[in-house]
Coordinates of N, CA, C and O in Angstrom, one line a residue:
M1 N 16.7 5.5 18.1 CA 15.9 6.1 17.6 C 14.7 5.0 16.2 O 15.8 4.9 15.4
E2 N 13.9 5.2 16.4 CA 12.7 4.6 15.3 C 12.6 6.0 14.0 O 12.1 6.6 14.8
T3 N 12.9 5.2 13.5 CA 12.0 5.7 12.0 C 10.8 5.8 12.4 O 10.1 5.2 12.1
V4 N 9.9 7.1 12.1 CA 8.6 7.0 11.8 C 8.4 6.8 9.9 O 8.9 8.1 9.4
K5 N 7.3 6.4 9.7 CA 6.9 6.0 8.1 C 5.5 7.1 8.0 O 4.9 6.4 8.3
T6 N 6.2 7.6 7.3 CA 4.3 8.4 6.5 C 4.7 8.1 5.3 O 5.6 7.9 4.7
A7 N 2.6 8.3 5.0 CA 2.7 7.7 3.6 C 1.6 8.3 3.2 O 0.7 8.5 3.6
L8 N 1.9 8.9 1.7 CA 0.0 9.7 1.6 C -0.2 8.4 0.8 O 0.2 7.9 0.0
F9 N -2.0 8.6 1.4 CA -2.6 7.5 0.5 C -2.9 7.3 -1.0 O -2.6 6.6 -1.3
E10 N -2.8 8.7 -1.9 CA -2.9 8.9 -3.0 C -1.3 8.6 -3.6 O -1.9 7.7 -4.3
T11 N -0.3 8.3 -2.8 CA 0.9 8.0 -3.5 C 1.1 6.8 -3.0 O 1.3 6.0 -4.3
L12 N 0.2 6.3 -2.6 CA 0.2 4.6 -2.3 C -0.8 4.0 -3.7 O -0.2 3.2 -4.4
M13 N -1.4 4.7 -3.7 CA -2.8 4.1 -4.9 C -1.5 3.9 -6.4 O -1.7 3.0 -6.9
E14 N -1.2 5.0 -6.4 CA -0.1 5.0 -7.5 C 0.6 3.7 -7.5 O 1.2 3.4 -9.2
S15 N 1.4 3.2 -6.8 CA 1.5 1.9 -7.0 C 0.9 0.2 -7.0 O 0.8 -0.8 -7.8
A16 N -0.5 0.7 -7.2 CA -1.2 0.3 -7.4 C -2.0 -0.4 -8.6 O -2.0 0.2 -9.6
V17 N -1.1 -2.0 -9.4 CA -1.3 -1.5 -10.7 C -2.5 -2.6 -11.5 O -2.3 -3.8 -10.3
P18 N -3.8 -2.3 -12.0 CA -4.1 -3.3 -12.9 C -3.4 -4.7 -13.6 O -2.4 -4.7 -14.6
N19 N -4.0 -5.7 -12.7 CA -3.6 -7.1 -13.4 C -4.4 -7.8 -13.9 O -5.7 -6.9 -14.2
E20 N -4.1 -9.0 -14.6 CA -4.7 -10.3 -15.8 C -6.5 -10.5 -15.2 O -7.0 -10.9 -15.5
S21 N -6.2 -10.8 -13.3 CA -7.0 -11.2 -12.6 C -8.5 -9.9 -12.2 O -9.1 -10.9 -11.6
G22 N -8.7 -8.8 -12.6 CA -9.4 -8.1 -12.5 C -9.0 -7.4 -11.3 O -10.1 -6.3 -11.2
G23 N -8.5 -7.4 -10.7 CA -7.3 -7.0 -9.3 C -6.3 -5.8 -9.7 O -6.4 -5.9 -10.6
F24 N -5.3 -5.4 -8.6 CA -4.7 -4.9 -9.0 C -3.2 -5.7 -8.0 O -3.2 -6.4 -7.4
T25 N -1.4 -5.0 -8.5 CA -1.0 -5.8 -8.2 C -0.1 -4.8 -7.3 O 0.1 -3.1 -8.2
F26 N 0.1 -4.5 -6.3 CA 0.3 -3.2 -5.6 C 1.9 -3.7 -4.9 O 2.3 -4.9 -4.2
T27 N 3.4 -2.8 -4.9 CA 4.1 -2.7 -4.2 C 4.7 -2.0 -3.3 O 4.5 -1.0 -3.4
L28 N 5.3 -2.3 -2.8 CA 6.1 -2.1 -1.3 C 6.9 -2.1 -0.5 O 7.2 -2.9 -0.4
E29 N 7.6 -1.6 -0.7 CA 9.6 -2.4 0.0 C 9.9 -3.0 -0.8 O 10.5 -4.2 -0.1
G30 N 9.9 -3.5 -2.1 CA 10.4 -4.4 -3.0 C 9.4 -5.6 -2.6 O 9.4 -6.9 -3.5
K31 N 7.9 -5.5 -1.7 CA 7.8 -6.4 -2.0 C 6.5 -6.1 -2.5 O 5.4 -5.5 -3.1
S32 N 5.6 -7.5 -3.4 CA 4.7 -7.1 -4.8 C 2.9 -8.3 -3.7 O 3.6 -8.5 -3.1
Y33 N 1.9 -7.3 -4.4 CA 1.1 -7.7 -3.0 C 0.0 -7.9 -4.0 O -0.4 -7.3 -5.1
K34 N -0.8 -9.3 -4.6 CA -2.3 -9.5 -5.5 C -3.2 -9.2 -4.8 O -4.1 -9.4 -3.5
I35 N -3.6 -8.2 -4.8 CA -5.2 -7.3 -3.7 C -6.6 -7.5 -5.0 O -6.0 -7.3 -6.1
K36 N -7.6 -7.3 -4.4 CA -9.2 -7.4 -5.6 C -9.5 -6.1 -5.1 O -10.2 -5.7 -6.4
D37 N -9.0 -4.9 -3.7 CA -9.3 -3.2 -3.2 C -8.5 -2.8 -3.2 O -8.0 -3.2 -2.4
T38 N -8.7 -1.9 -4.3 CA -7.6 -0.8 -3.3 C -7.6 -0.4 -2.0 O -6.4 0.6 -1.2
L39 N -8.6 -0.9 -1.5 CA -8.1 -0.2 0.5 C -7.5 -0.8 1.2 O -7.1 -1.0 2.0
E40 N -7.9 -1.9 0.5 CA -7.3 -3.3 1.0 C -5.8 -2.4 1.1 O -3.9 -2.9 1.9
I41 N -4.7 -1.3 0.5 CA -3.1 -1.0 0.6 C -2.7 0.0 2.1 O -2.0 -0.3 2.3
S42 N -4.0 0.5 2.6 CA -3.9 1.3 4.1 C -3.5 0.0 4.8 O -2.8 -0.3 5.4
K43 N -4.1 -1.8 4.6 CA -3.7 -2.4 6.1 C -2.1 -2.7 5.6 O -1.1 -2.9 6.9
I44 N -1.9 -2.8 4.3 CA -0.4 -3.3 3.6 C 0.8 -2.5 4.2 O 1.5 -2.9 4.7
A45 N 0.3 -0.8 4.5 CA 1.3 -0.2 4.5 C 1.5 -0.3 6.4 O 2.6 0.2 6.6
Q46 N 0.3 0.0 6.7 CA 0.0 0.0 8.4 C 1.0 -1.9 8.8 O 1.5 -1.2 9.6
D47 N 0.4 -2.5 8.0 CA 2.0 -3.4 8.7 C 2.8 -3.7 8.3 O 4.3 -4.7 8.7
H48 N 3.7 -2.7 7.6 CA 4.9 -1.9 6.6 C 5.3 -1.0 8.2 O 7.0 0.0 7.8
G49 N 4.3 -0.5 8.8 CA 5.4 0.3 9.7 C 4.5 1.2 9.5 O 5.1 2.5 10.2
Y50 N 4.0 1.7 8.4 CA 3.5 3.5 7.7 C 2.7 3.8 8.2 O 1.4 3.0 8.9
I51 N 2.4 5.2 8.8 CA 1.3 5.8 9.6 C 1.2 7.1 7.6 O 1.5 6.9 7.3
I52 N -0.4 6.2 7.8 CA -1.2 6.9 6.7 C -2.1 8.0 6.5 O -2.3 8.7 7.4
I53 N -1.2 9.3 5.6 CA -2.4 10.6 5.5 C -2.9 10.6 4.8 O -3.0 10.2 3.5
Y54 N -4.0 11.0 4.5 CA -5.5 10.5 3.4 C -5.5 11.5 3.3 O -5.2 13.2 4.1

């Protein structure tokens, strides 16, 4: 049986921490991503199999 993963966009945003390059460091499931815009969070979460709730 496959697990369905859902996440609130606001909750994911809380995992985005400003970094020294003017962007953000976003961590999901133990993997860190350097992003320039928080809108990239949705794509990353979807790549991890999440359904995003806005």
